[in-house]
Coordinates of C-alpha atoms in Angstrom, one line a residue:
M27 CA 122.8 -30.4 186.6
K28 CA 121.4 -33.9 186.8
V29 CA 117.7 -34.0 184.6
Q30 CA 116.1 -37.4 183.0
R31 CA 115.3 -37.9 179.8
V32 CA 112.3 -39.4 179.0
E33 CA 111.1 -41.9 176.2
M34 CA 108.2 -43.6 174.8
F35 CA 108.1 -45.9 172.0
V36 CA 104.8 -47.6 171.6
C37 CA 105.3 -50.9 170.1
P38 CA 101.6 -53.1 168.3
S39 CA 102.1 -57.3 169.3
A40 CA 100.9 -59.4 166.7
T41 CA 101.0 -62.0 169.2
P42 CA 100.7 -62.0 172.8
A43 CA 104.5 -63.1 173.4
D44 CA 105.8 -60.7 170.1
T45 CA 108.8 -59.0 171.3
S46 CA 109.5 -58.6 168.2
G47 CA 109.1 -54.6 168.2
L48 CA 111.3 -54.0 171.2
Q49 CA 114.2 -56.1 170.4
A50 CA 114.1 -54.3 167.3
L51 CA 114.7 -51.2 169.5
A52 CA 116.9 -52.8 171.6
D53 CA 118.7 -53.2 168.6
A54 CA 118.7 -49.9 167.5
G55 CA 120.2 -48.7 171.1
K56 CA 116.4 -46.4 171.8
V57 CA 116.2 -49.6 174.8
K58 CA 119.5 -49.9 176.5
P59 CA 119.3 -52.1 179.8
D60 CA 120.6 -49.1 182.5
T61 CA 117.7 -46.8 180.6
L62 CA 114.1 -49.4 180.9
V63 CA 112.3 -48.3 183.4
A64 CA 108.7 -49.2 182.0
L65 CA 107.1 -52.2 180.1
V66 CA 102.7 -50.4 179.7
G67 CA 100.6 -51.6 176.7
K68 CA 97.5 -53.7 176.1
T69 CA 97.2 -57.7 175.2
E70 CA 94.6 -59.7 173.5
G71 CA 92.6 -61.5 175.2
T72 CA 89.6 -62.1 177.5
G73 CA 90.8 -58.9 180.3
A74 CA 88.8 -61.7 183.0
H75 CA 91.0 -62.5 185.9
D76 CA 92.0 -65.4 184.3
D77 CA 93.4 -64.0 180.7
W78 CA 96.0 -66.3 179.8
G79 CA 96.7 -64.3 177.2
R80 CA 98.2 -61.3 179.7
V81 CA 99.5 -64.2 181.6
W82 CA 101.3 -65.0 178.7
A83 CA 102.3 -62.0 177.1
D84 CA 104.1 -60.9 181.6
V85 CA 106.1 -64.2 181.1
A86 CA 107.7 -63.8 177.6
L87 CA 108.2 -60.1 178.3
R88 CA 109.9 -60.7 181.4
E89 CA 111.9 -63.7 179.7
W90 CA 112.7 -61.2 177.1
T91 CA 113.9 -58.3 179.7
A92 CA 116.4 -60.8 182.2
R93 CA 117.7 -61.1 178.9
L94 CA 118.2 -57.8 177.8
L95 CA 119.0 -56.7 181.4
G96 CA 121.5 -59.7 181.8
V97 CA 119.8 -60.8 185.1
P98 CA 117.6 -63.7 186.4
V99 CA 113.7 -63.3 184.9
D100 CA 112.9 -63.5 189.2
E101 CA 114.7 -60.1 189.5
V102 CA 113.6 -58.6 186.6
A103 CA 111.0 -56.7 188.7
K104 CA 113.6 -55.0 190.7
H105 CA 114.5 -52.9 187.5
V106 CA 111.5 -53.0 184.9
I107 CA 107.5 -52.2 185.8
F108 CA 105.3 -54.3 183.7
V109 CA 101.8 -52.7 183.9
L110 CA 99.8 -54.9 180.9
S111 CA 95.4 -54.7 181.0
G112 CA 94.4 -57.1 179.2
G113 CA 91.7 -57.8 176.3
C114 CA 91.3 -55.3 173.3
P115 CA 87.6 -55.6 171.7
G116 CA 87.1 -53.3 168.3
V117 CA 89.7 -51.4 168.0
I118 CA 91.9 -51.4 169.9
T119 CA 95.7 -52.6 168.6
P120 CA 97.4 -55.3 170.9
H121 CA 100.9 -53.2 171.7
I122 CA 103.6 -52.9 174.4
A123 CA 104.6 -48.9 175.3
A124 CA 108.5 -49.1 176.3
V125 CA 109.6 -46.6 178.7
T126 CA 112.9 -45.1 179.1
R127 CA 114.7 -42.8 181.5
E128 CA 118.3 -41.9 181.4
W129 CA 119.8 -38.9 183.4
I130 CA 122.1 -35.9 181.8
D131 CA 123.3 -32.8 182.6
A132 CA 120.7 -29.7 181.3
P133 CA 119.6 -26.9 183.4
E134 CA 117.0 -26.3 184.4
R135 CA 113.7 -25.4 182.6
K136 CA 111.5 -22.5 182.9
A137 CA 108.9 -23.1 184.6
D138 CA 105.8 -22.7 181.8
D139 CA 108.1 -25.2 179.9
K140 CA 107.9 -28.7 182.3
R141 CA 108.3 -31.8 180.0
L142 CA 107.6 -35.6 181.4
V143 CA 109.5 -37.4 183.9
V144 CA 109.0 -40.8 185.1
G145 CA 109.3 -42.8 188.6
R146 CA 108.9 -46.3 189.3
S147 CA 108.0 -48.3 193.0
G148 CA 106.9 -51.7 194.0
S149 CA 104.8 -52.3 197.0
D150 CA 104.9 -54.5 199.9
A151 CA 103.4 -57.8 198.8
I152 CA 99.8 -58.0 198.8
A153 CA 97.5 -60.9 200.3
P154 CA 94.5 -61.8 199.0
E155 CA 92.6 -60.5 202.4
E156 CA 94.0 -57.0 201.5
V157 CA 92.3 -56.8 197.7
G158 CA 90.3 -54.8 197.6
R159 CA 90.4 -53.1 201.2
M160 CA 92.3 -50.3 202.9
G161 CA 95.6 -53.2 203.2
M162 CA 95.9 -52.5 199.4
I163 CA 95.4 -49.0 200.0
H164 CA 97.9 -47.9 202.0
K165 CA 100.3 -50.1 200.4
V166 CA 99.5 -48.8 196.6
A167 CA 100.0 -45.5 198.8
D168 CA 102.9 -45.8 200.1
A169 CA 104.2 -47.1 196.6
T170 CA 102.7 -44.3 194.7
R171 CA 104.5 -41.9 196.8
A172 CA 107.6 -43.9 196.4
A173 CA 107.4 -43.8 192.6
M174 CA 106.6 -39.7 192.9
K175 CA 110.1 -39.1 194.5
D176 CA 111.6 -42.0 192.0
A177 CA 111.1 -39.0 190.0
G178 CA 111.6 -36.1 191.2
L179 CA 108.2 -35.0 192.0
T180 CA 107.4 -33.4 194.6
D181 CA 103.5 -31.3 193.7
P182 CA 100.4 -33.2 193.3
K183 CA 99.7 -30.4 190.3
D184 CA 102.5 -32.3 188.6
V185 CA 101.3 -36.2 188.3
H186 CA 98.8 -36.3 185.1
L187 CA 98.9 -40.1 185.7
V188 CA 99.9 -42.6 187.7
M189 CA 99.7 -46.4 186.7
V190 CA 98.6 -49.0 188.9
K191 CA 98.9 -53.1 188.5
V192 CA 97.5 -55.0 191.7
P193 CA 96.9 -58.6 192.6
G194 CA 93.1 -60.4 192.0
L195 CA 92.0 -63.1 193.2
T196 CA 91.7 -66.0 192.4
V197 CA 90.2 -69.8 192.9
A198 CA 93.9 -70.5 194.2
S199 CA 94.6 -67.6 196.5
I200 CA 91.3 -67.6 198.0
K201 CA 91.6 -70.9 199.2
A202 CA 94.9 -69.7 200.8
A203 CA 93.5 -66.5 202.5
E204 CA 90.0 -68.7 204.0
S205 CA 92.5 -71.9 205.1
R206 CA 94.6 -69.0 207.6
G207 CA 91.1 -67.5 209.4
K208 CA 90.2 -64.6 206.6
T209 CA 88.1 -63.4 204.5
V210 CA 88.3 -61.7 201.5
V211 CA 86.4 -59.2 199.5
S212 CA 84.4 -61.4 197.2
H213 CA 84.0 -64.3 196.1
D214 CA 82.5 -63.4 192.0
L215 CA 86.1 -64.2 190.5
T216 CA 84.6 -61.3 187.6
F217 CA 84.7 -57.1 186.8
G218 CA 81.2 -57.9 187.6
P219 CA 79.6 -54.7 190.2
E220 CA 80.6 -57.2 193.0
G221 CA 83.0 -59.3 191.5
A222 CA 87.2 -59.4 192.9
G223 CA 88.4 -57.6 190.1
V224 CA 86.8 -54.0 190.3
Y225 CA 87.8 -54.2 193.9
A226 CA 91.0 -54.9 193.0
N227 CA 91.4 -52.1 190.8
D228 CA 89.6 -49.3 192.8
G229 CA 91.5 -50.0 196.0
A230 CA 94.3 -49.6 193.4
A231 CA 93.1 -46.1 192.5
L232 CA 92.2 -45.3 196.4
G233 CA 95.7 -45.9 197.3
V234 CA 96.6 -43.1 194.4
A235 CA 93.7 -40.9 195.7
L236 CA 95.1 -41.1 199.5
A237 CA 98.7 -40.1 198.0
L238 CA 98.0 -37.4 196.0
G239 CA 95.5 -35.6 198.8
E240 CA 92.7 -36.3 196.4
V241 CA 90.9 -38.2 199.2
K242 CA 92.2 -38.2 203.0
E243 CA 92.4 -40.4 205.4
P244 CA 89.1 -40.3 207.9
A245 CA 87.3 -40.7 204.9
L246 CA 88.3 -44.6 204.0
S247 CA 87.7 -47.6 204.8
D248 CA 86.9 -51.0 203.5
E249 CA 83.4 -50.0 203.4
V250 CA 84.0 -47.2 200.9
V251 CA 85.2 -49.1 198.3
R252 CA 82.0 -49.4 195.6
R253 CA 80.5 -47.6 197.9
N254 CA 81.2 -44.0 197.9
W255 CA 81.7 -42.6 194.5
D256 CA 82.6 -39.4 195.5
L257 CA 85.7 -41.1 196.7
Y258 CA 88.3 -41.0 193.7
S259 CA 91.4 -40.1 191.8
E260 CA 91.6 -38.0 188.5
V261 CA 95.0 -39.5 187.3
A262 CA 94.9 -43.4 188.8
M263 CA 94.7 -45.9 185.9
T264 CA 94.7 -49.1 187.6
S265 CA 93.7 -53.1 187.0
S266 CA 94.5 -56.3 188.2
G267 CA 95.7 -59.2 187.5
G268 CA 95.7 -62.4 189.6
E269 CA 99.0 -63.1 188.3
K270 CA 100.9 -61.0 190.5
R271 CA 101.8 -60.8 194.2
H272 CA 103.0 -57.4 194.6
G273 CA 101.3 -53.5 193.2
E274 CA 103.6 -52.6 190.5
V275 CA 102.7 -48.1 190.1
V276 CA 104.7 -45.6 187.2
V277 CA 104.0 -42.4 188.2
F278 CA 104.2 -39.7 185.0
G279 CA 104.2 -35.7 185.4
N280 CA 105.9 -32.8 184.2
S281 CA 108.7 -31.5 186.0
T282 CA 111.4 -28.3 185.1
A283 CA 114.0 -31.1 186.2
S284 CA 113.5 -33.1 182.6
A285 CA 115.5 -32.7 179.5
S286 CA 112.0 -34.5 178.0
P287 CA 111.3 -34.0 174.4
L288 CA 107.8 -35.2 176.0
R289 CA 105.2 -34.2 178.2
I290 CA 101.8 -35.0 179.2
G291 CA 98.5 -34.2 179.6
H292 CA 95.3 -34.8 181.2
A293 CA 91.4 -34.4 181.1
V294 CA 88.1 -36.4 182.7
T295 CA 85.9 -36.7 180.4
R296 CA 82.1 -36.6 181.7
D297 CA 80.9 -39.9 180.4
F298 CA 82.4 -42.6 177.4
I299 CA 81.4 -41.0 174.5
D300 CA 82.5 -37.7 175.9
A301 CA 84.6 -37.0 172.9
A302 CA 85.7 -33.0 173.8
G303 CA 87.5 -34.1 176.8
V304 CA 89.5 -35.9 174.6
R305 CA 90.1 -33.8 172.5
H306 CA 90.8 -31.5 176.3
A307 CA 93.8 -33.6 177.2
L308 CA 95.0 -33.7 173.4
R309 CA 95.0 -29.7 174.2
V310 CA 96.5 -30.3 177.9
A311 CA 99.2 -32.0 176.0
G312 CA 100.7 -29.4 173.8
L313 CA 98.8 -30.8 170.7
R314 CA 97.7 -28.0 168.4
F315 CA 94.2 -27.9 167.3
Q316 CA 92.1 -26.2 164.6
D317 CA 88.6 -25.1 164.5
G318 CA 88.2 -27.0 167.1
L319 CA 89.8 -30.1 165.9
P320 CA 93.3 -31.9 167.3
D321 CA 95.0 -30.5 163.4
E322 CA 95.6 -33.4 161.3
A323 CA 99.3 -31.7 160.0
D324 CA 100.2 -32.3 164.2
L325 CA 99.0 -35.4 165.1
D326 CA 102.6 -37.3 164.1
R327 CA 103.5 -35.1 167.6
L328 CA 100.6 -37.3 169.5
V329 CA 103.2 -40.4 170.9
H330 CA 100.5 -41.9 173.0
V331 CA 97.2 -41.8 174.9
F332 CA 95.7 -43.6 177.5
A333 CA 92.6 -43.6 179.0
K334 CA 89.8 -45.5 181.0
S335 CA 86.4 -46.8 179.4
V336 CA 84.2 -47.1 182.8
I337 CA 79.9 -48.0 182.1
P338 CA 77.8 -45.6 184.4
G339 CA 75.9 -47.2 187.4
S340 CA 72.8 -46.1 186.0
D341 CA 70.3 -46.8 183.1
Q342 CA 71.0 -43.4 181.2
I343 CA 73.8 -41.3 179.3
R344 CA 72.6 -37.5 179.4
G345 CA 68.9 -38.1 180.4
R346 CA 68.7 -40.8 177.7
R347 CA 68.2 -44.6 178.6
I348 CA 70.5 -47.1 177.0
T349 CA 70.2 -51.6 177.8
L350 CA 74.1 -51.4 178.3
L351 CA 73.9 -52.6 181.8
D352 CA 71.3 -55.2 180.8
D353 CA 74.1 -56.9 178.0
G354 CA 76.1 -60.2 179.3
H355 CA 78.6 -58.7 177.7
A356 CA 78.7 -54.9 178.9
Y357 CA 83.1 -55.4 180.3
E358 CA 84.0 -55.6 176.8
I359 CA 81.6 -53.6 174.6
G360 CA 82.1 -50.3 177.3
K361 CA 85.8 -51.2 176.9
A362 CA 85.0 -51.0 173.2
L363 CA 83.4 -48.1 173.4
G364 CA 86.8 -46.3 174.9
G365 CA 88.3 -47.4 172.0
M366 CA 86.2 -46.1 169.3
L367 CA 85.9 -42.8 171.0
V368 CA 89.7 -42.3 171.2
A369 CA 90.6 -44.2 167.6
S370 CA 87.9 -41.5 166.2
V371 CA 89.9 -38.4 167.5
T372 CA 93.4 -39.8 167.5
G373 CA 93.1 -41.6 164.0
R374 CA 95.1 -44.2 165.7
T375 CA 94.6 -47.9 167.0
T376 CA 97.6 -48.4 169.3
N377 CA 95.7 -46.6 172.7
Y378 CA 95.5 -48.1 175.7
V379 CA 92.0 -48.0 177.0
S380 CA 90.9 -49.6 180.1
G381 CA 87.9 -50.6 181.4
G382 CA 84.0 -51.8 181.1
E383 CA 84.2 -51.8 185.1
R384 CA 80.7 -50.6 186.0
N385 CA 81.1 -47.1 187.8
S386 CA 84.8 -46.5 189.3
H387 CA 87.1 -44.6 191.7
Q388 CA 89.0 -43.9 188.6
G389 CA 87.3 -40.3 188.0
P390 CA 84.6 -38.9 189.4
P391 CA 80.8 -40.6 188.7
G392 CA 80.5 -40.9 185.3
G393 CA 83.8 -39.3 184.1
N394 CA 86.7 -40.8 182.9
I395 CA 90.7 -40.7 183.0
V396 CA 92.4 -38.9 179.3
A397 CA 95.9 -39.2 179.4
A398 CA 98.3 -37.9 176.2
V399 CA 102.2 -37.4 175.9
V400 CA 102.6 -35.3 172.8
R401 CA 106.3 -34.4 171.7
H402 CA 108.2 -31.4 171.5
E403 CA 111.3 -31.3 169.2

């Protein structure tokens, strides 16, 4: 039978426009025009809505991909999904992870030996007035279902990570919406508690939750976004940018219809200092442990870690007061703390850590999502 064989290659970036690592993979035949599925990564910059480092990286990567595929730049999105999260404070190394997929003839695996599969999809165009509202939720849900179908996944329990990049709001897009008599969810273009960026991220997360059955349709409305924290997805990892017009979705899961050497697993941490939660994600993905810690001799099998680092909405962590909410740089600090937490467990800095938001529908109240990819060959 035809099954997927998925690979993931992590390339550190010297600048936002650095595509040399990807080119080396292409020259070595590891990334091919007919196998490249997605480029996922962290880009240096502010991480804000006007993060030109992320925009610069997006432009450079699309131009490189267009050359690789031999298609015009404006057709790249039909073939390859881009999920770029801006801002690398602390010990997060800017990097791009190239995800490839090929179809090969191989027998189906046993039910207890599922391996990595990937699916991709793009949403319909998301208008500014839909950002952070039901319009975005429904369009991301539809794209998530399509990406699951592309991955060959039917059981939501086999889905361990859904990465989404959606449009944010800008001054120009707000003006465009209001010129048509429409309203927008926020005029605050930051990632603060009422910022348009977090509304976009959380609308996308609820779209994933709807698609996977984590949240039922009757529970959703414009009013619950960034209000009802009991509604969330355990596997959504979302970000937004003003350069986007459509949502882009990549679904990662495990399946018996896979000849991949990789397996993905995820866990939900109780808060953003929960090292045990990070270790649990590694264990679920198949990394061996010794004396309660990842076996140092086994860490070479760890391919990549994806994590959220969301700031709690209260002024306490585990019953102790913190002053993070009083800090004007809380967004950057929250992301930096997540990067240091994951790096302290994995011993590496090329981890995808998105976050800095205050509260999120990406995980339960106070919790964060961590997903790990481990090699099993």
